[in-house]
């Protein structure tokens, strides 16, 4: 369990001078010598590439069985379609959030978070046995994100014109590459699923394009936080579910059966509770997860779940679970190591999203 | 890499002594370890500092680090330019990225010369 794993691109990252760090048991690049802010801006204005091969890759051959577990409805997916979905706990929290792609009439691919791949695999295989296979080690995943990403991929002969939240296959040096129009940055972008032994060649070809900037997990986090996208372990946990995280749109409430349905219906109908909101600080400072949020009267109204400095806004921003009585535009303070920093509640995204 | 005419602390700060006043900042090693610095909190002019005690914060996109007073004394100047452009600490840690000037009135923490500081960082 505790042994450190590497992606096929590990040697490239270290040779490029990346600062490496442990993430979900993988040695991953946190940032390259260019630094997080430069990498962040490259994605917003040009094109960044991310190694996200630590994420899982599960092949499912029983769509009906998986649809009895996941919150969203895979029957709505046309071939090649992608969907954001959740595996809930029986009590209405979340085992993991994930993308699911219909890769064939009876075949689906699930990409769970690295830290949760085993847990997702355990729940799915208990329900469908051999109809789910963990193929995580066979593939690398490279995210190509930013307004210049279509030009970059087209230059490598990969398809780029398909619709947002769909996937098609292309070919790179003889290897089949799945090209998904998806991402975690809020920009127009793609996620490439490539056989592990072709990953280095594809990555190097991308990195050689002058307008491409390799980006690490630091930028991935600042980019997704600006979008208000949830990160499991922060905005979604065994306790914090889709009702609290404002992800009811990823739950097919009209479906007869999915894991955690009863508890989620109950949570949805319940009064009170907390909801995920954004906070922009007007005072200088950087909020971090787990900081106390107070309203104008000084009463505690919630806690931050993620926080960072927004390179785009040049202000501290946070995602926070706040009492339902707290509304957008309300003034709040965030307790940053004893300093009460003023901010305003907003509805994310913090920065206009343009993924389509 | 680290200027020979400065002194250093194990907390990765540099010190330039100018008579009774010392100017200090964080080292190149420290700025590199922190990454892009996005926020700095510094003491105000007139504040009393105690050697070895935290007197401010330097924060990057990923983490926060205390600034420790290298000497006991009174703050005579703070680098206001860092409030708007904290990234100067990354680009010029020993020059325009200085943090604070203090009129020393008491003991300092233990200072290292450049060679000893490099030996210290090499062992980390």
Short mmCIF file of C-alpha atoms in Angstrom, two decimals:
data_model
loop_
_atom_site.label_atom_id
_atom_site.label_comp_id
_atom_site.label_asym_id
_atom_site.label_seq_id
_atom_site.Cartn_x
_atom_site.Cartn_y
_atom_site.Cartn_z
CA UNK A 1 0.00 0.00 0.00
CA UNK A 2 2.62 2.51 1.07
CA UNK A 3 5.17 1.88 -1.64
CA UNK A 4 5.68 4.93 -3.84
CA UNK A 5 4.61 4.53 -7.44
CA UNK A 6 5.75 6.38 -10.52
CA UNK A 7 4.03 7.22 -13.79
CA UNK A 8 5.72 6.38 -17.12
CA UNK A 9 6.76 10.07 -17.28
CA UNK A 10 8.63 10.13 -13.95
CA UNK A 11 12.09 10.23 -15.55
CA UNK A 12 11.04 13.09 -17.87
CA UNK A 13 9.76 15.16 -14.94
CA UNK A 14 12.91 14.75 -12.88
CA UNK A 15 15.16 15.45 -15.89
CA UNK A 16 13.15 18.64 -16.49
CA UNK A 17 13.93 19.77 -12.94
CA UNK A 18 10.42 19.36 -11.56
CA UNK A 19 9.84 19.51 -7.84
CA UNK A 20 8.36 16.11 -7.12
CA UNK A 21 6.02 15.28 -4.30
CA UNK A 22 3.96 12.40 -3.06
CA UNK A 23 0.36 12.53 -4.20
CA UNK A 24 -1.92 9.58 -3.45
CA UNK A 25 1.10 7.28 -3.30
CA UNK A 26 2.58 8.53 -6.59
CA UNK A 27 5.68 10.65 -7.10
CA UNK A 28 4.18 13.49 -9.14
CA UNK A 29 5.49 16.81 -10.45
CA UNK A 30 4.25 19.67 -8.24
CA UNK A 31 5.81 22.31 -10.46
CA UNK A 32 8.58 22.70 -13.01
CA UNK A 33 11.27 25.40 -12.77
CA UNK A 34 8.81 27.79 -14.48
CA UNK A 35 6.77 27.84 -11.26
CA UNK A 36 3.08 27.41 -10.45
CA UNK A 37 1.94 30.92 -11.35
CA UNK A 38 3.59 30.87 -14.78
CA UNK A 39 2.18 27.40 -15.46
CA UNK A 40 -1.27 28.56 -14.36
CA UNK A 41 -1.16 31.57 -16.68
CA UNK A 42 0.09 29.40 -19.57
CA UNK A 43 -3.06 27.29 -19.30
CA UNK A 44 -5.33 30.35 -19.16
CA UNK A 45 -3.68 32.01 -22.16
CA UNK A 46 -1.95 29.29 -24.20
CA UNK A 47 -1.53 25.60 -23.56
CA UNK A 48 -0.38 23.55 -20.58
CA UNK A 49 0.19 19.81 -20.38
CA UNK A 50 -0.27 17.79 -17.22
CA UNK A 51 0.72 14.24 -16.39
CA UNK A 52 -2.34 12.82 -14.65
CA UNK A 53 -1.40 9.18 -15.16
CA UNK A 54 -1.82 8.57 -11.43
CA UNK A 55 -5.56 8.57 -12.00
CA UNK A 56 -7.25 5.19 -12.35
CA UNK A 57 -8.62 3.53 -15.44
CA UNK A 58 -11.37 0.95 -14.97
CA UNK A 59 -13.03 -0.95 -17.82
CA UNK A 60 -16.66 -1.89 -17.22
CA UNK A 61 -18.57 -4.32 -19.42
CA UNK A 62 -21.89 -4.37 -17.56
CA UNK A 63 -23.57 -0.97 -18.05
CA UNK A 64 -26.76 -2.00 -16.20
CA UNK A 65 -24.85 -3.06 -13.12
CA UNK A 66 -22.71 0.09 -12.98
CA UNK A 67 -25.85 2.18 -13.43
CA UNK A 68 -27.27 0.64 -10.27
CA UNK A 69 -24.30 2.09 -8.35
CA UNK A 70 -23.34 5.49 -9.79
CA UNK A 71 -25.44 8.59 -9.14
CA UNK A 72 -25.65 9.85 -12.72
CA UNK A 73 -27.42 7.93 -15.51
CA UNK A 74 -25.18 6.12 -17.99
CA UNK A 75 -28.19 5.29 -20.19
CA UNK A 76 -28.13 8.97 -21.19
CA UNK A 77 -24.68 8.50 -22.71
CA UNK A 78 -24.39 8.05 -26.47
CA UNK A 79 -21.33 6.13 -27.68
CA UNK A 80 -18.32 8.39 -27.16
CA UNK A 81 -20.13 10.44 -24.56
CA UNK A 82 -18.58 11.50 -21.23
CA UNK A 83 -20.40 12.08 -17.98
CA UNK A 84 -19.39 13.37 -14.55
CA UNK A 85 -20.70 11.02 -11.91
CA UNK A 86 -20.27 9.97 -8.28
CA UNK A 87 -20.05 6.78 -6.31
CA UNK A 88 -21.88 7.66 -3.10
CA UNK A 89 -21.56 6.01 0.27
CA UNK A 90 -24.67 4.34 1.73
CA UNK A 91 -25.04 7.38 4.02
CA UNK A 92 -24.95 10.02 1.27
CA UNK A 93 -21.27 10.93 1.32
CA UNK A 94 -18.95 10.17 -1.57
CA UNK A 95 -16.47 7.32 -2.19
CA UNK A 96 -15.21 9.20 -5.24
CA UNK A 97 -16.18 11.46 -8.12
CA UNK A 98 -15.18 10.41 -11.62
CA UNK A 99 -15.60 10.71 -15.36
CA UNK A 100 -17.28 7.83 -17.16
CA UNK A 101 -17.09 7.38 -20.94
CA UNK A 102 -19.20 5.11 -23.09
CA UNK A 103 -16.47 3.53 -25.20
CA UNK A 104 -18.75 0.96 -26.86
CA UNK A 105 -22.31 -0.40 -26.86
CA UNK A 106 -21.66 -2.44 -23.71
CA UNK A 107 -18.36 -0.96 -22.61
CA UNK A 108 -17.57 1.98 -20.35
CA UNK A 109 -14.34 3.47 -19.03
CA UNK A 110 -14.18 5.04 -15.58
CA UNK A 111 -11.37 7.36 -14.47
CA UNK A 112 -11.41 7.62 -10.67
CA UNK A 113 -9.00 9.59 -8.49
CA UNK A 114 -5.69 7.88 -7.74
CA UNK A 115 -6.33 7.77 -4.00
CA UNK A 116 -9.74 6.15 -4.49
CA UNK A 117 -9.18 3.73 -7.37
CA UNK A 118 -8.96 0.76 -5.01
CA UNK A 119 -12.06 1.78 -3.06
CA UNK A 120 -14.10 2.30 -6.25
CA UNK A 121 -12.82 -0.99 -7.65
CA UNK A 122 -13.86 -2.78 -4.45
CA UNK A 123 -17.45 -1.50 -4.57
CA UNK A 124 -17.85 -2.12 -8.30
CA UNK A 125 -16.38 -5.62 -8.30
CA UNK A 126 -18.58 -6.63 -5.36
CA UNK A 127 -21.58 -5.76 -7.55
CA UNK A 128 -20.42 -6.95 -10.97
CA UNK A 129 -17.52 -9.35 -10.43
CA UNK A 130 -15.38 -9.78 -13.51
CA UNK A 131 -17.35 -7.14 -15.45
CA UNK A 132 -15.00 -4.51 -14.06
CA UNK A 133 -11.24 -4.61 -14.61
CA UNK A 134 -8.57 -2.31 -13.22
CA UNK A 135 -6.41 -1.33 -16.20
CA UNK A 136 -4.81 1.68 -14.53
CA UNK A 137 -1.24 0.46 -15.07
CA UNK A 138 -1.78 -0.05 -18.79
CA UNK A 139 -2.47 3.60 -19.55
CA UNK A 140 -1.06 7.05 -19.05
CA UNK A 141 -3.30 10.13 -19.06
CA UNK A 142 -2.07 13.48 -20.35
CA UNK A 143 -4.24 16.57 -19.98
CA UNK A 144 -3.72 19.20 -22.70
CA UNK A 145 -5.47 22.36 -21.57
CA UNK A 146 -5.84 25.93 -22.73
CA UNK A 147 -7.09 28.02 -25.65
CA UNK A 148 -4.17 26.91 -27.85
CA UNK A 149 -4.76 23.20 -27.17
CA UNK A 150 -6.68 22.46 -30.42
CA UNK A 151 -3.80 23.86 -32.50
CA UNK A 152 -1.26 21.85 -30.49
CA UNK A 153 -3.09 18.55 -30.88
CA UNK A 154 -3.90 19.16 -34.53
CA UNK A 155 -0.18 19.64 -35.11
CA UNK A 156 0.35 16.09 -33.85
CA UNK A 157 -2.38 14.75 -36.14
CA UNK A 158 -4.84 14.14 -33.31
CA UNK A 159 -8.57 14.89 -33.62
CA UNK A 160 -9.77 18.12 -32.01
CA UNK A 161 -13.14 19.11 -33.48
CA UNK A 162 -15.45 16.87 -31.46
CA UNK A 163 -17.91 18.33 -28.95
CA UNK A 164 -17.26 19.09 -25.28
CA UNK A 165 -17.76 15.97 -23.11
CA UNK A 166 -17.24 13.54 -25.97
CA UNK A 167 -14.29 11.30 -26.84
CA UNK A 168 -12.94 9.95 -30.10
CA UNK A 169 -9.88 7.89 -30.86
CA UNK A 170 -6.87 9.04 -32.81
CA UNK A 171 -3.48 7.64 -33.60
CA UNK A 172 -0.02 8.75 -32.57
CA UNK A 173 3.01 6.87 -33.93
CA UNK A 174 0.93 3.72 -34.28
CA UNK A 175 -0.66 3.86 -30.82
CA UNK A 176 -4.40 4.33 -30.32
CA UNK A 177 -5.06 7.47 -28.27
CA UNK A 178 -8.43 8.29 -26.75
CA UNK A 179 -8.95 12.05 -27.04
CA UNK A 180 -11.57 13.33 -24.59
CA UNK A 181 -12.85 16.89 -24.73
CA UNK A 182 -12.69 17.36 -21.00
CA UNK A 183 -10.52 18.72 -18.24
CA UNK A 184 -10.18 20.19 -14.78
CA UNK A 185 -9.04 23.71 -15.58
CA UNK A 186 -12.09 25.53 -16.97
CA UNK A 187 -10.32 26.04 -20.30
CA UNK A 188 -10.92 24.44 -23.66
CA UNK A 189 -8.95 21.23 -23.36
CA UNK A 190 -8.41 17.55 -23.90
CA UNK A 191 -7.48 14.50 -21.87
CA UNK A 192 -5.45 11.91 -23.77
CA UNK A 193 -5.54 8.30 -22.66
CA UNK A 194 -2.54 6.57 -24.19
CA UNK A 195 -0.97 3.12 -23.75
CA UNK A 196 1.69 3.42 -21.03
CA UNK A 197 4.53 2.48 -23.38
CA UNK A 198 3.66 5.32 -25.78
CA UNK A 199 3.33 7.96 -23.08
CA UNK A 200 6.87 9.33 -23.21
CA UNK A 201 6.88 9.75 -27.00
CA UNK A 202 3.54 11.56 -26.94
CA UNK A 203 4.53 13.77 -24.00
CA UNK A 204 7.84 14.68 -25.62
CA UNK A 205 6.10 15.54 -28.88
CA UNK A 206 3.72 17.82 -26.99
CA UNK A 207 6.45 19.40 -24.88
CA UNK A 208 8.47 20.23 -28.00
CA UNK A 209 5.71 22.51 -29.31
CA UNK A 210 6.91 26.05 -28.50
CA UNK A 211 3.60 27.27 -27.09
CA UNK A 212 3.27 24.31 -24.69
CA UNK A 213 4.16 24.65 -21.00
CA UNK A 214 4.42 21.52 -18.82
CA UNK A 215 2.40 22.16 -15.66
CA UNK A 216 2.39 20.43 -12.31
CA UNK A 217 -0.16 19.57 -9.67
CA UNK A 218 0.29 23.01 -8.09
CA UNK A 219 -1.17 24.73 -11.13
CA UNK A 220 -3.76 22.00 -11.50
CA UNK A 221 -4.98 22.89 -8.02
CA UNK A 222 -5.02 26.68 -8.48
CA UNK A 223 -6.80 26.27 -11.84
CA UNK A 224 -9.49 23.96 -10.50
CA UNK A 225 -9.99 26.10 -7.40
CA UNK A 226 -10.62 29.19 -9.57
CA UNK A 227 -13.33 27.12 -11.27
CA UNK A 228 -14.83 25.90 -7.99
CA UNK A 229 -14.38 22.32 -9.15
CA UNK A 230 -14.48 19.88 -6.23
CA UNK A 231 -11.46 17.83 -5.19
CA UNK A 232 -12.19 14.59 -3.38
CA UNK A 233 -10.84 14.76 0.16
CA UNK A 234 -11.72 18.47 0.31
CA UNK A 235 -15.14 19.33 -1.18
CA UNK A 236 -16.26 15.70 -1.33
CA UNK A 237 -15.65 13.21 1.48
CA UNK A 238 -17.32 10.31 3.23
CA UNK A 239 -19.33 13.04 4.99
CA UNK A 240 -19.65 15.76 2.34
CA UNK A 241 -21.86 14.51 -0.47
CA UNK A 242 -23.35 15.92 -3.67
CA UNK A 243 -26.17 17.69 -1.80
CA UNK A 244 -23.74 19.77 0.25
CA UNK A 245 -21.22 20.15 -2.61
CA UNK A 246 -23.90 21.56 -4.97
CA UNK A 247 -23.49 18.60 -7.32
CA UNK A 248 -27.14 17.59 -7.44
CA UNK A 249 -26.89 17.97 -11.23
CA UNK A 250 -24.64 14.86 -11.23
CA UNK A 251 -27.34 12.81 -9.50
CA UNK A 252 -30.11 11.24 -11.61
CA UNK A 253 -32.78 11.69 -8.95
CA UNK A 254 -35.37 10.00 -11.19
CA UNK A 255 -33.35 6.77 -11.31
CA UNK A 256 -34.90 3.94 -9.24
CA UNK A 257 -31.64 2.74 -7.87
CA UNK A 258 -28.14 3.99 -7.13
CA UNK A 259 -25.86 3.55 -4.16
CA UNK A 260 -26.79 5.93 -1.33
CA UNK A 261 -30.08 6.94 -2.99
CA UNK A 262 -32.21 6.80 0.16
CA UNK A 263 -29.76 8.85 2.23
CA UNK A 264 -29.24 11.37 -0.57
CA UNK A 265 -32.97 11.91 -1.08
CA UNK A 266 -33.24 12.50 2.65
CA UNK A 267 -30.33 14.95 2.72
CA UNK A 268 -31.76 16.81 -0.24
CA UNK A 269 -35.13 17.26 1.46
CA UNK A 270 -33.71 18.18 4.87
CA UNK A 271 -33.75 21.77 6.11
CA UNK A 272 -30.53 23.32 7.36
CA UNK A 273 -27.13 21.84 6.69
CA UNK A 274 -24.30 23.48 4.84
CA UNK A 275 -23.65 24.21 1.19
CA UNK A 276 -20.47 24.75 -0.80
CA UNK A 277 -19.79 28.40 -1.64
CA UNK A 278 -16.88 30.49 -2.75
CA UNK A 279 -15.19 33.27 -0.81
CA UNK A 280 -13.04 36.02 -2.34
CA UNK A 281 -10.86 37.79 0.19
CA UNK A 282 -10.67 41.56 -0.06
CA UNK A 283 -7.91 41.67 2.58
CA UNK A 284 -4.49 40.48 1.54
CA UNK A 285 -3.75 36.90 2.54
CA UNK A 286 -4.13 33.32 1.46
CA UNK A 287 -6.84 31.10 2.91
CA UNK A 288 -6.14 27.38 3.30
CA UNK A 289 -8.37 24.34 4.00
CA UNK A 290 -9.89 23.96 7.45
CA UNK A 291 -10.11 27.65 8.38
CA UNK A 292 -13.08 29.00 10.34
CA UNK A 293 -15.52 31.32 8.54
CA UNK A 294 -17.57 33.91 10.46
CA UNK A 295 -20.41 36.19 9.43
CA UNK A 296 -20.56 39.95 10.01
CA UNK A 297 -21.76 39.40 13.59
CA UNK A 298 -18.78 37.16 14.36
CA UNK A 299 -20.82 33.95 14.51
CA UNK A 300 -19.19 30.85 13.04
CA UNK A 301 -20.99 29.96 9.80
CA UNK A 302 -18.67 27.34 8.31
CA UNK A 303 -15.22 26.20 7.32
CA UNK A 304 -13.02 26.40 4.25
CA UNK A 305 -12.44 23.17 2.32
CA UNK A 306 -9.84 24.51 -0.16
CA UNK A 307 -8.02 27.78 -0.40
CA UNK A 308 -5.29 29.35 -2.46
CA UNK A 309 -4.04 32.50 -4.09
CA UNK A 310 -5.80 33.07 -7.41
CA UNK A 311 -3.16 33.98 -9.98
CA UNK A 312 -5.91 35.38 -12.22
CA UNK A 313 -7.67 37.55 -9.62
CA UNK A 314 -4.55 38.20 -7.52
CA UNK A 315 -6.61 37.64 -4.39
CA UNK A 316 -6.99 34.85 -1.91
CA UNK A 317 -9.93 32.57 -2.75
CA UNK A 318 -11.53 29.70 -0.89
CA UNK A 319 -14.20 27.09 -1.26
CA UNK A 320 -16.13 26.71 1.96
CA UNK A 321 -19.00 24.76 3.43
CA UNK A 322 -21.29 27.45 4.83
CA UNK A 323 -24.61 27.44 6.61
CA UNK A 324 -27.49 27.61 4.16
CA UNK A 325 -28.55 30.99 5.54
CA UNK A 326 -25.35 32.51 4.12
CA UNK A 327 -25.92 33.91 0.62
CA UNK A 328 -23.75 35.18 -2.21
CA UNK A 329 -22.63 38.80 -1.61
CA UNK A 330 -22.69 38.34 2.18
CA UNK A 331 -19.60 39.69 3.96
CA UNK A 332 -17.64 37.09 5.92
CA UNK A 333 -14.25 36.79 7.59
CA UNK A 334 -11.82 33.89 7.33
CA UNK A 335 -9.61 33.13 10.32
CA UNK A 336 -6.15 32.87 8.74
CA UNK A 337 -3.93 31.81 11.65
CA UNK A 338 -5.54 34.32 13.99
CA UNK A 339 -6.01 37.16 11.52
CA UNK A 340 -9.66 37.79 10.61
CA UNK A 341 -9.49 38.52 6.88
CA UNK A 342 -12.49 40.14 5.20
CA UNK A 343 -14.10 38.56 2.17
CA UNK A 344 -17.31 38.16 0.24
CA UNK A 345 -19.36 35.05 -0.47
CA UNK A 346 -19.68 34.23 -4.17
CA UNK A 347 -21.08 31.50 -6.32
CA UNK A 348 -18.16 29.80 -8.12
CA UNK A 349 -16.56 29.88 -10.61
CA UNK A 350 -14.30 32.70 -9.47
CA UNK A 351 -13.05 33.16 -13.04
CA UNK A 352 -15.25 32.85 -16.14
CA UNK A 353 -15.12 29.28 -17.39
CA UNK A 354 -14.81 28.52 -21.09
CA UNK A 355 -14.33 24.74 -21.35
CA UNK A 356 -16.65 24.36 -24.34
CA UNK B 1 25.48 31.55 -5.27
CA UNK B 2 24.99 33.00 -1.77
CA UNK B 3 26.76 36.37 -1.47
CA UNK B 4 29.97 36.09 0.52
CA UNK B 5 29.48 39.42 2.28
CA UNK B 6 26.28 38.35 4.03
CA UNK B 7 25.64 36.27 7.11
CA UNK B 8 23.00 33.55 7.29
CA UNK B 9 20.78 31.72 9.76
CA UNK B 10 19.66 28.10 9.88
CA UNK B 11 16.13 29.47 9.29
CA UNK B 12 17.27 30.39 5.76
CA UNK B 13 17.52 34.12 6.25
CA UNK B 14 20.37 36.41 5.23
CA UNK B 15 21.65 39.36 7.23
CA UNK B 16 23.52 42.45 6.07
CA UNK B 17 24.99 44.48 8.91
CA UNK B 18 25.20 48.23 8.26
CA UNK B 19 26.47 49.73 11.51
CA UNK B 20 23.75 49.42 14.15
CA UNK B 21 21.12 48.55 11.56
CA UNK B 22 20.77 45.12 10.06
CA UNK B 23 18.77 44.36 6.93
CA UNK B 24 17.46 40.83 6.43
CA UNK B 25 15.58 38.71 3.94
CA UNK B 26 15.15 35.08 2.94
CA UNK B 27 17.77 33.13 1.02
CA UNK B 28 17.69 31.88 -2.52
CA UNK B 29 17.35 28.35 -1.12
CA UNK B 30 14.26 29.45 0.85
CA UNK B 31 12.55 31.21 -2.05
CA UNK B 32 13.19 28.22 -4.30
CA UNK B 33 11.78 25.79 -1.74
CA UNK B 34 8.67 27.93 -1.24
CA UNK B 35 7.94 28.48 -4.92
CA UNK B 36 6.04 31.50 -6.26
CA UNK B 37 5.61 33.90 -3.35
CA UNK B 38 2.18 35.51 -3.41
CA UNK B 39 1.86 37.18 -0.01
CA UNK B 40 4.15 38.68 2.59
CA UNK B 41 3.26 39.83 6.09
CA UNK B 42 5.93 42.03 7.68
CA UNK B 43 6.21 43.87 11.01
CA UNK B 44 5.58 47.61 11.05
CA UNK B 45 8.16 50.33 11.66
CA UNK B 46 8.56 50.74 15.42
CA UNK B 47 7.65 47.12 16.23
CA UNK B 48 9.91 45.41 18.76
CA UNK B 49 11.40 42.12 17.58
CA UNK B 50 12.89 39.36 19.70
CA UNK B 51 15.66 37.23 18.23
CA UNK B 52 14.41 33.81 17.16
CA UNK B 53 10.72 34.74 17.41
CA UNK B 54 8.35 34.82 14.39
CA UNK B 55 7.77 38.38 13.13
CA UNK B 56 6.04 37.78 9.80
CA UNK B 57 5.04 35.32 7.12
CA UNK B 58 6.04 34.54 3.57
CA UNK B 59 3.45 32.59 1.66
CA UNK B 60 3.63 30.85 -1.70
CA UNK B 61 0.92 29.26 -3.81
CA UNK B 62 1.44 26.05 -1.88
CA UNK B 63 2.65 26.84 1.64
CA UNK B 64 3.33 29.41 4.32
CA UNK B 65 6.57 29.97 6.20
CA UNK B 66 7.29 32.09 9.26
CA UNK B 67 9.80 34.90 9.11
CA UNK B 68 11.99 34.82 12.24
CA UNK B 69 13.64 37.87 13.73
CA UNK B 70 17.40 37.29 13.43
CA UNK B 71 18.13 39.88 16.13
CA UNK B 72 16.42 41.65 19.01
CA UNK B 73 15.64 45.27 18.22
CA UNK B 74 13.30 47.85 16.73
CA UNK B 75 12.03 47.82 13.15
CA UNK B 76 13.32 50.88 11.29
CA UNK B 77 12.10 50.00 7.80
CA UNK B 78 9.99 47.43 5.99
CA UNK B 79 9.99 46.72 2.28
CA UNK B 80 6.56 48.13 1.37
CA UNK B 81 7.06 47.27 -2.31
CA UNK B 82 6.57 43.60 -1.45
CA UNK B 83 2.93 44.22 -0.51
CA UNK B 84 2.10 44.62 -4.19
CA UNK B 85 4.93 42.62 -5.77
CA UNK B 86 5.88 39.79 -3.41
CA UNK B 87 7.33 37.86 -6.37
CA UNK B 88 10.38 40.14 -6.18
CA UNK B 89 11.55 37.84 -3.37
CA UNK B 90 11.73 35.02 -5.94
CA UNK B 91 13.50 37.07 -8.59
CA UNK B 92 15.91 39.03 -6.36
CA UNK B 93 16.01 37.55 -2.85
CA UNK B 94 19.28 39.28 -1.82
CA UNK B 95 18.47 42.65 -3.39
CA UNK B 96 15.07 44.19 -4.05
CA UNK B 97 13.45 41.28 -2.19
CA UNK B 98 14.77 42.35 1.24
CA UNK B 99 12.21 42.21 4.04
CA UNK B 100 12.99 44.33 7.10
CA UNK B 101 15.61 46.58 8.69
CA UNK B 102 16.14 46.46 12.43
CA UNK B 103 18.09 48.66 14.85
CA UNK B 104 19.67 45.90 16.92
CA UNK B 105 19.52 46.37 20.67
CA UNK B 106 20.40 42.91 21.87
CA UNK B 107 21.51 39.46 20.93
CA UNK B 108 21.18 37.86 17.56
CA UNK B 109 20.54 34.26 16.74
CA UNK B 110 23.56 32.27 15.64
CA UNK B 111 24.88 33.50 12.29
CA UNK B 112 26.69 31.43 9.68
CA UNK B 113 29.00 32.58 6.92
CA UNK B 114 28.17 31.69 3.31
CA UNK B 115 30.26 28.50 3.35
CA UNK B 116 28.71 27.27 6.60
CA UNK B 117 25.23 28.08 5.30
CA UNK B 118 25.87 26.17 2.09
CA UNK B 119 27.07 23.22 4.16
CA UNK B 120 23.85 23.50 6.16
CA UNK B 121 21.60 23.46 3.07
CA UNK B 122 23.63 20.71 1.42
CA UNK B 123 22.89 18.50 4.42
CA UNK B 124 19.10 19.01 4.13
#
